[in-house]
Each structure stands twice: as C-alpha cells, then as structure tokens.
Short mmCIF file of C-alpha atoms in Angstrom, two decimals:
data_model
loop_
_atom_site.label_atom_id
_atom_site.label_comp_id
_atom_site.label_asym_id
_atom_site.label_seq_id
_atom_site.Cartn_x
_atom_site.Cartn_y
_atom_site.Cartn_z
CA MET U 1 0.00 0.00 0.00
CA GLN U 2 1.33 3.44 -0.94
CA GLN U 3 1.97 6.07 1.70
CA LEU U 4 1.31 9.81 1.67
CA ILE U 5 3.56 11.89 3.89
CA LEU U 6 2.17 15.22 5.08
CA ASN U 7 4.00 18.51 5.35
CA PRO U 8 5.02 19.62 8.85
CA ARG U 9 2.03 20.70 10.99
CA ALA U 10 -0.45 19.59 8.28
CA GLU U 11 -1.68 16.85 10.63
CA ARG U 12 -3.29 19.25 13.13
CA ARG U 13 -6.80 19.20 11.65
CA LEU U 14 -6.74 15.41 11.35
CA LYS U 15 -5.74 15.03 14.98
CA LEU U 16 -8.71 17.22 15.94
CA GLY U 17 -11.04 14.84 14.11
CA HIS U 18 -11.29 16.24 10.58
CA LEU U 19 -11.11 13.71 7.74
CA TRP U 20 -9.99 15.73 4.71
CA ILE U 21 -6.47 16.05 3.33
CA TYR U 22 -5.71 18.75 0.77
CA SER U 23 -3.17 18.21 -2.00
CA ASN U 24 -1.08 21.17 -0.81
CA GLU U 25 -0.70 19.45 2.57
CA VAL U 26 1.11 16.47 1.05
CA ASP U 27 4.90 16.39 0.83
CA THR U 28 4.92 15.48 -2.85
CA LYS U 29 8.72 15.33 -2.99
CA ARG U 30 8.75 12.43 -0.55
CA SER U 31 5.42 10.91 -1.60
CA PRO U 32 4.25 12.00 -5.08
CA LEU U 33 0.53 12.04 -5.74
CA LYS U 34 1.14 11.51 -9.42
CA GLY U 35 0.54 7.94 -10.49
CA ILE U 36 -1.80 6.96 -7.65
CA GLN U 37 -4.92 5.30 -9.02
CA PRO U 38 -8.12 7.25 -8.14
CA GLY U 39 -9.99 5.39 -5.40
CA SER U 40 -6.86 3.76 -4.01
CA GLN U 41 -6.34 3.40 -0.29
CA CYS U 42 -3.16 4.92 1.11
CA GLU U 43 -1.62 5.15 4.55
CA ILE U 44 -1.28 8.74 5.78
CA LEU U 45 1.87 9.65 7.69
CA GLU U 46 2.91 12.70 9.67
CA SER U 47 6.08 14.41 8.48
CA ASN U 48 7.96 12.45 11.16
CA GLY U 49 6.68 9.15 9.81
CA LYS U 50 4.02 8.44 12.44
CA SER U 51 0.86 6.86 11.01
CA LEU U 52 -2.35 8.90 11.14
CA GLY U 53 -4.55 6.28 9.53
CA PHE U 54 -5.75 5.22 6.09
CA ALA U 55 -7.51 7.27 3.44
CA LEU U 56 -9.25 6.85 0.10
CA VAL U 57 -7.38 8.95 -2.45
CA ASN U 58 -8.12 10.86 -5.62
CA PRO U 59 -4.80 12.49 -6.55
CA ASN U 60 -6.42 14.81 -9.10
CA GLN U 61 -8.53 16.79 -6.61
CA LEU U 62 -7.85 19.62 -4.16
CA ILE U 63 -9.29 17.37 -1.44
CA CYS U 64 -7.01 14.55 -2.49
CA ALA U 65 -7.69 12.12 0.35
CA ARG U 66 -10.38 11.37 2.94
CA LEU U 67 -9.53 9.47 6.08
CA VAL U 68 -11.66 6.34 6.56
CA SER U 69 -9.74 4.46 9.26
CA ARG U 70 -7.32 5.42 11.99
CA LYS U 71 -6.40 1.81 12.83
CA GLY U 72 -5.50 -0.41 9.92
CA PRO U 73 -6.71 -0.47 6.32
CA PHE U 74 -10.41 0.09 5.65
CA THR U 75 -12.15 -3.24 4.99
CA PRO U 76 -15.61 -4.44 3.83
CA LYS U 77 -16.20 -5.50 7.43
CA GLN U 78 -15.63 -1.92 8.62
CA LEU U 79 -17.88 -0.65 5.83
CA LYS U 80 -20.70 -2.89 7.03
CA ARG U 81 -20.15 -1.79 10.63
CA ARG U 82 -20.40 1.88 9.59
CA LEU U 83 -23.65 1.14 7.78
CA GLU U 84 -24.97 -0.70 10.85
CA ASN U 85 -24.14 2.33 13.02
CA ALA U 86 -25.83 4.69 10.54
CA LEU U 87 -28.96 2.52 10.51
CA ALA U 88 -29.04 2.34 14.32
CA LEU U 89 -28.92 6.15 14.57
CA ARG U 90 -31.87 6.59 12.19
CA GLU U 91 -33.95 3.83 13.76
CA ARG U 92 -33.40 5.47 17.15
CA TYR U 93 -34.93 8.78 16.05
CA TYR U 94 -37.39 7.92 13.26
CA PRO U 95 -40.35 5.57 13.72
CA HIS U 96 -40.98 5.31 9.97
CA PRO U 97 -38.27 4.04 7.58
CA SER U 98 -38.12 7.24 5.54
CA TYR U 99 -34.88 9.18 6.04
CA ARG U 100 -31.33 9.81 4.90
CA LEU U 101 -29.68 6.55 5.90
CA VAL U 102 -26.10 7.62 5.15
CA TYR U 103 -24.78 11.17 5.23
CA GLY U 104 -21.20 10.95 3.96
CA ASP U 105 -18.45 12.13 6.28
CA SER U 106 -20.78 12.30 9.28
CA ASP U 107 -21.27 8.54 9.06
CA GLY U 108 -17.61 7.83 8.34
CA LEU U 109 -18.35 7.12 4.67
CA PRO U 110 -17.11 10.15 2.72
CA GLY U 111 -18.68 10.49 -0.70
CA LEU U 112 -21.63 8.22 0.03
CA VAL U 113 -25.28 9.22 0.42
CA VAL U 114 -28.12 6.74 0.85
CA ASP U 115 -31.76 7.79 1.16
CA ARG U 116 -34.38 5.33 2.36
CA PHE U 117 -37.94 5.44 1.08
CA GLY U 118 -39.63 2.64 2.98
CA GLU U 119 -38.61 -0.55 1.21
CA TYR U 120 -36.53 1.25 -1.45
CA LEU U 121 -33.03 2.73 -1.27
CA VAL U 122 -31.44 5.37 -3.49
CA VAL U 123 -27.63 5.46 -3.45
CA GLN U 124 -25.44 8.33 -4.61
CA VAL U 125 -21.65 8.18 -4.80
CA SER U 126 -19.54 11.29 -5.27
CA SER U 127 -15.99 10.06 -4.64
CA TRP U 128 -13.70 7.57 -6.35
CA GLY U 129 -13.08 5.89 -3.02
CA MET U 130 -16.73 4.93 -2.57
CA GLU U 131 -17.04 4.11 -6.27
CA THR U 132 -14.49 1.34 -5.87
CA LEU U 133 -16.58 -0.07 -3.00
CA ILE U 134 -19.98 0.11 -4.70
CA GLN U 135 -20.50 -3.66 -4.89
CA ASP U 136 -19.63 -4.04 -1.20
CA ILE U 137 -22.02 -1.19 -0.39
CA VAL U 138 -24.92 -2.77 -2.29
CA GLU U 139 -24.29 -6.17 -0.73
CA ALA U 140 -24.09 -4.74 2.78
CA LEU U 141 -27.27 -2.66 2.33
CA THR U 142 -29.12 -5.67 0.93
CA THR U 143 -28.18 -7.70 4.00
CA LEU U 144 -28.88 -4.98 6.58
CA VAL U 145 -32.08 -3.39 5.24
CA LYS U 146 -33.49 -6.15 3.04
CA PRO U 147 -34.93 -3.65 0.55
CA ALA U 148 -37.21 -4.41 -2.36
CA GLY U 149 -34.88 -2.43 -4.60
CA ILE U 150 -31.74 -0.30 -4.70
CA LEU U 151 -31.32 2.46 -7.29
CA LEU U 152 -27.87 3.87 -8.08
CA ARG U 153 -28.65 7.49 -8.89
CA ASN U 154 -25.14 8.43 -9.97
CA ASP U 155 -25.83 11.09 -12.57
CA HIS U 156 -25.37 14.20 -10.43
CA GLN U 157 -23.04 17.20 -10.62
CA GLY U 158 -20.83 16.03 -7.74
CA ARG U 159 -19.49 13.16 -9.86
CA LYS U 160 -18.21 15.52 -12.53
CA VAL U 161 -15.89 17.13 -9.98
CA GLU U 162 -14.30 13.74 -9.29
CA GLU U 163 -14.36 12.85 -13.02
CA LEU U 164 -16.67 9.92 -12.41
CA PRO U 165 -18.98 8.64 -15.18
CA ASP U 166 -22.73 9.27 -15.06
CA LEU U 167 -24.84 6.25 -14.22
CA CYS U 168 -28.44 5.62 -13.25
CA GLU U 169 -29.40 1.98 -12.85
CA VAL U 170 -31.09 -0.48 -10.54
CA ALA U 171 -28.44 -2.43 -8.63
CA PHE U 172 -30.82 -4.74 -6.78
CA GLY U 173 -34.46 -5.79 -7.10
CA GLU U 174 -36.92 -3.38 -8.69
CA VAL U 175 -37.54 0.33 -8.09
CA PRO U 176 -40.66 2.13 -9.43
CA GLN U 177 -40.48 5.58 -11.01
CA MET U 178 -42.31 7.12 -8.03
CA VAL U 179 -41.55 5.56 -4.66
CA PRO U 180 -43.95 5.91 -1.70
CA PHE U 181 -42.71 7.15 1.66
CA GLU U 182 -43.83 9.19 4.67
CA GLU U 183 -42.70 12.47 6.19
CA ASN U 184 -44.26 14.06 9.27
CA GLY U 185 -47.19 11.67 9.02
CA VAL U 186 -47.94 12.65 5.41
CA SER U 187 -47.94 10.09 2.58
CA LEU U 188 -45.84 11.24 -0.37
CA LEU U 189 -44.20 10.07 -3.59
CA ALA U 190 -40.59 10.77 -4.57
CA PRO U 191 -39.48 10.92 -8.23
CA VAL U 192 -36.26 8.99 -7.66
CA TYR U 193 -35.25 8.61 -11.32
CA GLN U 194 -35.92 12.10 -12.64
CA GLY U 195 -36.03 14.29 -9.55
CA GLN U 196 -33.29 16.40 -8.04
CA LYS U 197 -30.52 14.62 -6.09
CA THR U 198 -32.03 11.36 -4.77
CA GLY U 199 -35.58 12.50 -5.55
CA TRP U 200 -36.33 14.17 -2.20
CA PHE U 201 -34.88 16.59 0.36
CA TYR U 202 -35.25 15.09 3.83
CA ASP U 203 -33.08 17.76 5.47
CA HIS U 204 -35.93 20.21 6.15
CA ARG U 205 -38.17 17.59 7.79
CA ASP U 206 -38.04 19.18 11.27
CA ASN U 207 -38.60 22.69 9.90
CA ARG U 208 -41.59 21.47 7.89
CA ALA U 209 -43.01 19.85 11.02
CA ARG U 210 -42.71 23.17 12.81
CA LEU U 211 -44.53 25.01 10.06
CA ASN U 212 -47.23 22.33 9.85
CA GLN U 213 -48.50 23.18 13.33
CA TRP U 214 -49.25 26.78 12.27
CA VAL U 215 -50.93 26.40 8.86
CA LYS U 216 -54.48 25.27 9.66
CA GLY U 217 -56.93 27.48 7.78
CA GLN U 218 -54.07 29.54 6.34
CA ARG U 219 -53.29 30.62 2.81
CA VAL U 220 -49.75 29.46 2.00
CA LEU U 221 -47.23 30.34 -0.72
CA ASP U 222 -44.50 27.75 -1.35
CA LEU U 223 -41.67 29.20 -3.46
CA PHE U 224 -39.08 26.98 -5.15
CA SER U 225 -41.57 24.25 -4.29
CA TYR U 226 -40.00 21.29 -6.14
CA ALA U 227 -42.32 18.29 -5.51
CA GLY U 228 -44.28 19.94 -2.69
CA GLY U 229 -42.32 19.02 0.41
CA TRP U 230 -43.51 22.15 2.20
CA GLY U 231 -46.71 22.96 0.33
CA VAL U 232 -48.33 19.54 0.18
CA GLN U 233 -47.54 18.89 3.83
CA ALA U 234 -49.17 22.24 4.66
CA LEU U 235 -52.30 21.11 2.81
CA ALA U 236 -52.28 17.78 4.63
CA HIS U 237 -52.11 19.68 7.93
CA GLY U 238 -55.10 21.86 7.18
CA ALA U 239 -53.98 24.85 5.10
CA SER U 240 -56.99 26.28 3.28
CA GLU U 241 -55.07 26.84 0.05
CA VAL U 242 -51.46 26.44 -1.14
CA THR U 243 -49.77 28.01 -4.14
CA CYS U 244 -46.64 26.23 -5.33
CA VAL U 245 -44.16 28.09 -7.55
CA ASP U 246 -41.37 26.37 -9.44
CA ALA U 247 -39.44 26.87 -12.68
CA SER U 248 -40.06 23.24 -13.63
CA ASP U 249 -43.39 22.05 -15.07
CA GLN U 250 -42.40 18.51 -14.13
CA ALA U 251 -41.87 19.50 -10.48
CA LEU U 252 -45.34 21.04 -10.38
CA ASP U 253 -46.81 17.86 -11.84
CA TRP U 254 -45.22 16.01 -8.92
CA CYS U 255 -46.75 18.56 -6.55
CA GLU U 256 -50.16 17.77 -7.99
CA GLU U 257 -49.58 14.01 -7.65
CA ASN U 258 -48.66 14.44 -4.00
CA ALA U 259 -51.63 16.73 -3.36
CA ALA U 260 -53.95 14.20 -5.01
CA LEU U 261 -52.45 11.44 -2.85
CA ASN U 262 -53.63 13.46 0.17
CA ASN U 263 -57.05 14.30 -1.37
CA ARG U 264 -56.22 18.04 -1.57
CA LYS U 265 -55.48 18.58 -5.27
CA GLY U 266 -58.43 20.96 -5.56
CA ASP U 267 -56.81 23.32 -3.03
CA LEU U 268 -53.45 23.45 -4.82
CA ILE U 269 -52.57 26.26 -7.22
CA THR U 270 -49.40 25.95 -9.31
CA ILE U 271 -47.41 28.70 -11.00
CA GLN U 272 -44.66 27.76 -13.44
CA GLY U 273 -41.82 30.26 -13.73
CA LYS U 274 -38.94 31.91 -11.96
CA ALA U 275 -39.76 32.63 -8.34
CA ILE U 276 -38.70 36.28 -8.48
CA ASP U 277 -40.87 36.95 -11.55
CA ALA U 278 -43.82 35.17 -9.95
CA MET U 279 -43.41 37.12 -6.70
CA LYS U 280 -43.35 40.45 -8.54
CA GLU U 281 -46.53 39.51 -10.45
CA LEU U 282 -48.26 38.43 -7.24
CA ILE U 283 -47.31 41.73 -5.57
CA ALA U 284 -48.62 43.68 -8.57
CA SER U 285 -51.92 41.82 -8.44
CA GLY U 286 -52.35 42.57 -4.72
CA GLU U 287 -52.00 38.99 -3.45
CA ARG U 288 -51.17 38.40 0.22
CA TYR U 289 -50.46 35.19 2.13
CA ASP U 290 -50.68 34.09 5.73
CA ALA U 291 -47.52 31.98 5.43
CA ILE U 292 -44.70 31.95 2.89
CA VAL U 293 -41.94 29.40 2.45
CA LEU U 294 -38.74 30.64 0.84
CA ASP U 295 -36.48 27.62 0.31
CA PRO U 296 -34.25 28.47 -2.67
CA PRO U 297 -31.32 26.52 -4.11
CA ALA U 298 -27.87 27.53 -2.91
CA PHE U 299 -27.10 31.06 -4.09
CA ILE U 300 -23.55 30.83 -2.70
CA LYS U 301 -21.91 27.71 -4.07
CA ARG U 302 -18.37 29.09 -3.82
CA ARG U 303 -16.73 31.76 -1.70
CA LYS U 304 -16.45 34.03 -4.72
CA ASP U 305 -20.27 34.08 -4.92
CA GLN U 306 -20.60 35.53 -1.40
CA LYS U 307 -21.43 39.14 -2.26
CA SER U 308 -23.82 38.45 -5.14
CA GLY U 309 -25.40 35.56 -3.24
CA GLU U 310 -26.13 37.65 -0.15
CA ALA U 311 -27.68 40.31 -2.38
CA ALA U 312 -29.92 37.65 -3.97
CA TYR U 313 -31.06 36.40 -0.54
CA ARG U 314 -31.91 39.93 0.53
CA HIS U 315 -33.88 40.62 -2.66
CA ILE U 316 -36.09 37.53 -2.44
CA ASN U 317 -36.69 38.04 1.28
CA GLU U 318 -37.82 41.62 0.68
CA LEU U 319 -40.24 40.41 -2.00
CA ALA U 320 -41.56 37.73 0.36
CA LEU U 321 -42.13 40.25 3.16
CA ARG U 322 -44.12 42.41 0.74
CA LEU U 323 -46.39 39.42 0.04
CA LEU U 324 -47.07 38.64 3.72
CA GLU U 325 -50.27 39.55 5.49
CA LYS U 326 -49.95 41.38 8.80
CA ASN U 327 -49.24 38.74 11.46
CA GLY U 328 -48.04 36.49 8.67
CA LEU U 329 -45.22 33.97 8.92
CA LEU U 330 -42.19 33.74 6.62
CA VAL U 331 -39.94 30.67 6.65
CA SER U 332 -36.65 31.93 5.26
CA ALA U 333 -34.24 29.08 4.51
CA SER U 334 -30.82 28.61 2.98
CA CYS U 335 -28.84 25.52 2.03
CA SER U 336 -25.71 27.55 1.20
CA MET U 337 -22.91 26.22 3.37
CA HIS U 338 -21.05 29.52 2.98
CA LEU U 339 -23.97 31.58 4.37
CA GLU U 340 -23.84 31.69 8.15
CA SER U 341 -27.10 31.56 10.09
CA ASP U 342 -26.33 34.94 11.69
CA THR U 343 -25.71 36.43 8.24
CA LEU U 344 -29.14 35.30 7.10
CA LEU U 345 -30.58 36.92 10.24
CA GLU U 346 -28.77 40.15 9.35
CA ILE U 347 -30.20 39.95 5.82
CA LEU U 348 -33.70 39.56 7.28
CA ARG U 349 -33.15 42.49 9.66
CA GLY U 350 -31.99 44.63 6.75
CA ALA U 351 -34.97 43.61 4.61
CA GLY U 352 -37.40 44.51 7.39
CA ARG U 353 -35.78 47.91 7.99
CA HIS U 354 -35.67 48.69 4.27
CA LEU U 355 -39.41 48.01 3.96
CA ASP U 356 -40.20 49.76 7.26
CA LYS U 357 -41.71 46.58 8.69
CA ASN U 358 -41.48 45.10 12.19
CA ILE U 359 -40.32 41.51 12.16
CA SER U 360 -39.64 39.06 14.97
CA ILE U 361 -37.75 35.79 14.85
CA ILE U 362 -39.95 33.22 16.57
CA GLY U 363 -37.74 30.24 15.88
CA SER U 364 -34.77 28.88 13.99
CA GLY U 365 -33.90 25.42 12.76
CA GLY U 366 -31.38 23.32 10.89
CA GLN U 367 -31.06 19.86 9.43
CA GLY U 368 -32.63 16.82 11.02
CA ALA U 369 -31.06 13.94 12.93
CA ASP U 370 -30.63 11.96 9.72
CA HIS U 371 -28.16 14.66 8.60
CA PRO U 372 -25.94 14.56 11.71
CA VAL U 373 -23.21 17.17 12.00
CA HIS U 374 -19.65 15.92 12.37
CA PRO U 375 -18.28 18.07 15.22
CA ALA U 376 -14.87 18.43 13.54
CA ILE U 377 -16.19 19.11 10.04
CA PRO U 378 -18.14 22.40 9.87
CA GLU U 379 -18.92 21.67 6.22
CA THR U 380 -21.44 19.04 7.36
CA ARG U 381 -23.59 21.81 8.89
CA TYR U 382 -25.12 23.68 5.96
CA LEU U 383 -28.88 24.10 6.45
CA LYS U 384 -30.61 26.94 8.27
CA ALA U 385 -34.16 28.22 8.51
CA HIS U 386 -35.57 31.22 10.38
CA PHE U 387 -39.24 31.61 11.21
CA VAL U 388 -40.13 35.28 10.82
CA HIS U 389 -43.32 36.87 12.19
CA LEU U 390 -44.45 40.08 10.53
CA THR U 391 -46.08 42.47 12.98
CA GLY U 392 -46.63 45.34 10.59
CA THR U 393 -45.25 48.71 9.61
CA THR U 394 -42.89 50.44 12.03
CA GLN U 395 -44.13 53.54 13.87
#
C-alpha cells in the first residue's frame, strides 16, 4: 500500500477529528501524488513518519484524500459496521423508515449518500473511493435493510468534480419511477429517477413539522416548491389553500400528484416560472399570504459568490415580506454552506428595515437527525431556517 507523507504541521486538523487532506498538505517530494490510481487506499503519515490512519485517495482533486480508518486499512467489514451504526442512529430517532440513511463524512463514509424510502433505497456516490466499493455497499445494504430495490442514482453534478462517469441503474431488485414514503405523518411520492438529487430533500423535515402546526386554515405560498415538500404537507395539515411556484413544469406535476395522494389537489394552485418573476406579479396583483416558504437553491456555491449571493437572498426576502399579510409567517431558509445563520438573520433584519416593517424571529432550525453534524467538520452543517413573524409597519 502506498503512503502519503504530510508537510510539517499539516496533521493538526486530522488530529482534531477532521477527515480531509488537501493536496497542498502532502509532501509530494517524498510521496508523489502523481501515479496513484483514483480510489486507491493509502496510509497517511505525519512528516515524522508516524501513522495517522488510512484514506481513500483521488490524486487529481484539491481534497485529495479522505480518512476512513485510523487503525489499519479500511475493509468491507468496517464498511458494514459503519452502515450498521448509521442505521441504528436513524432507527433510534425515526419511527418510519423514511430518512437519509447515510450522510457521507458524518457517518464515516465520505462520498456516500443513501436515502431510504420505505422498502426502497437510493444510493449516490460522489468520490472515487466509494465508487471502488460500490458492490460491497450494495451487498451490505441488501443484508442490513433487506430492501425491495436499490437504485444507483449516480448522474449528479458532484461526480463531474471527481471525473466519475454518469450512471443511473437499478443495482438490486426493482424500483418504481415514483416511490412511496412518509414524512411528518404525510404520505408522499418521490421521483427517484428524474427528480433532483435522490428525488427528495429530507433535510428540512423538522422545519416542515414546525410550520405544519401553524398552517391550519391559512393561505400558504411555497416558493421553489419542487415536488411539494412544504406545500403539500401544509395542505395535509389543514392549510386552506397552497400556491406552489417552481421553474419546472415537471416538479409542479409532482406537486399535484402528492396533493392528489392526500385528497387536496383541488386546493393546490401551481405557477410555473422563476420565483422572483412570480413574486413580482403576485405583488402587482395585490395577493397576500398568511404563510410563505422561501427555500431556494444555494445562491452561494463558492466563496467568490458571497457578495452576489447575499444580495440575492436579501432581494427575495424583501419580495416575500411584501407578500405577507400582517401577522403572517415567513420561513426563510438557505442551504448555502457559505452563508452563516447569523448572516441570514442580518439579511432579514436589513430587509425589514428597508421596507419599514417590524419583524420578529420566533424560531430557527437546521437539518434533522438523519443529517448529523460531524463536530470536527463544519462543512457538514449547511442548512438553516428562520421563522419570521411580521407584525406590521414600524411607527
């Protein structure tokens, strides 16, 4: 097995619990990265030769290695044990088998995501290291979970970064186009073949549950709605009417399927188009809503997007506040890892002051227990949501 020797003091993060090794931290004169096969396992050494553990390596990336074992090479037996631990965590906190079963680094399996939809699993791999273990992963999941089917949904953007080929195929059993599952007591369908990521976004489950308790009899606007995770659940929990807005016609069709599944299709309004354009048209027509959900895609994907991304968050939040009824509730969310929760609060404060409106933060939330945060890897904490009450115009 090849060894990678780190530069002096480059081991500090790893000793604190982090798992990532950057290419500029490797002493390439003593241990060249060039020539290492992507996905290979290498032993990681301090500059003085002391072993730090074993990592899966892609020599062509800035994050060139991810630690997977601190005691001996990583084996299929360890892989199965990690999956057992991940399953035990989810079964401890979720009564229904609908959740993110594996969340990458946080479960000691960097580059691996597995979402569970009842008796079906959707697997996504975004690192060469996990790609080389895919057969072991499928076999271990089949033994542990005994699913009816496992779909490899490996056609996402993350694979392009690692120069992995696109692939979408059933690895075990059979998987229907729309898989049934449950979230917050609501029956739903996930478009696992054609939808975004694995077909669903479980990360906002707790924030949706919080909103659900406040929507009975309310008129709700769900922006960037996708398949209706927020909006359809609001209908199922008694909202009088929900308007879902999304740029994708297909996503709105999925919203309607999920509303019909809950016998509320007649109370669902869909608007196809860009959220900002739709919001401006709704403002112009005098529409107002009791509750608004603003759950956009990441506006800050890289550090260089910080300034423009923060401006975009402020703009859409101002538009949302203009659409709120007095005593209305805005759920303002962000999945941008580079946007701090306090920065989003500052954006909301600025939006309220600019519009001369009194707002109060009545709650804040993050990702659920099936997206556990690794205490040494801040990158695993990315989701934030603030619940904003609009009192009215300032005096």
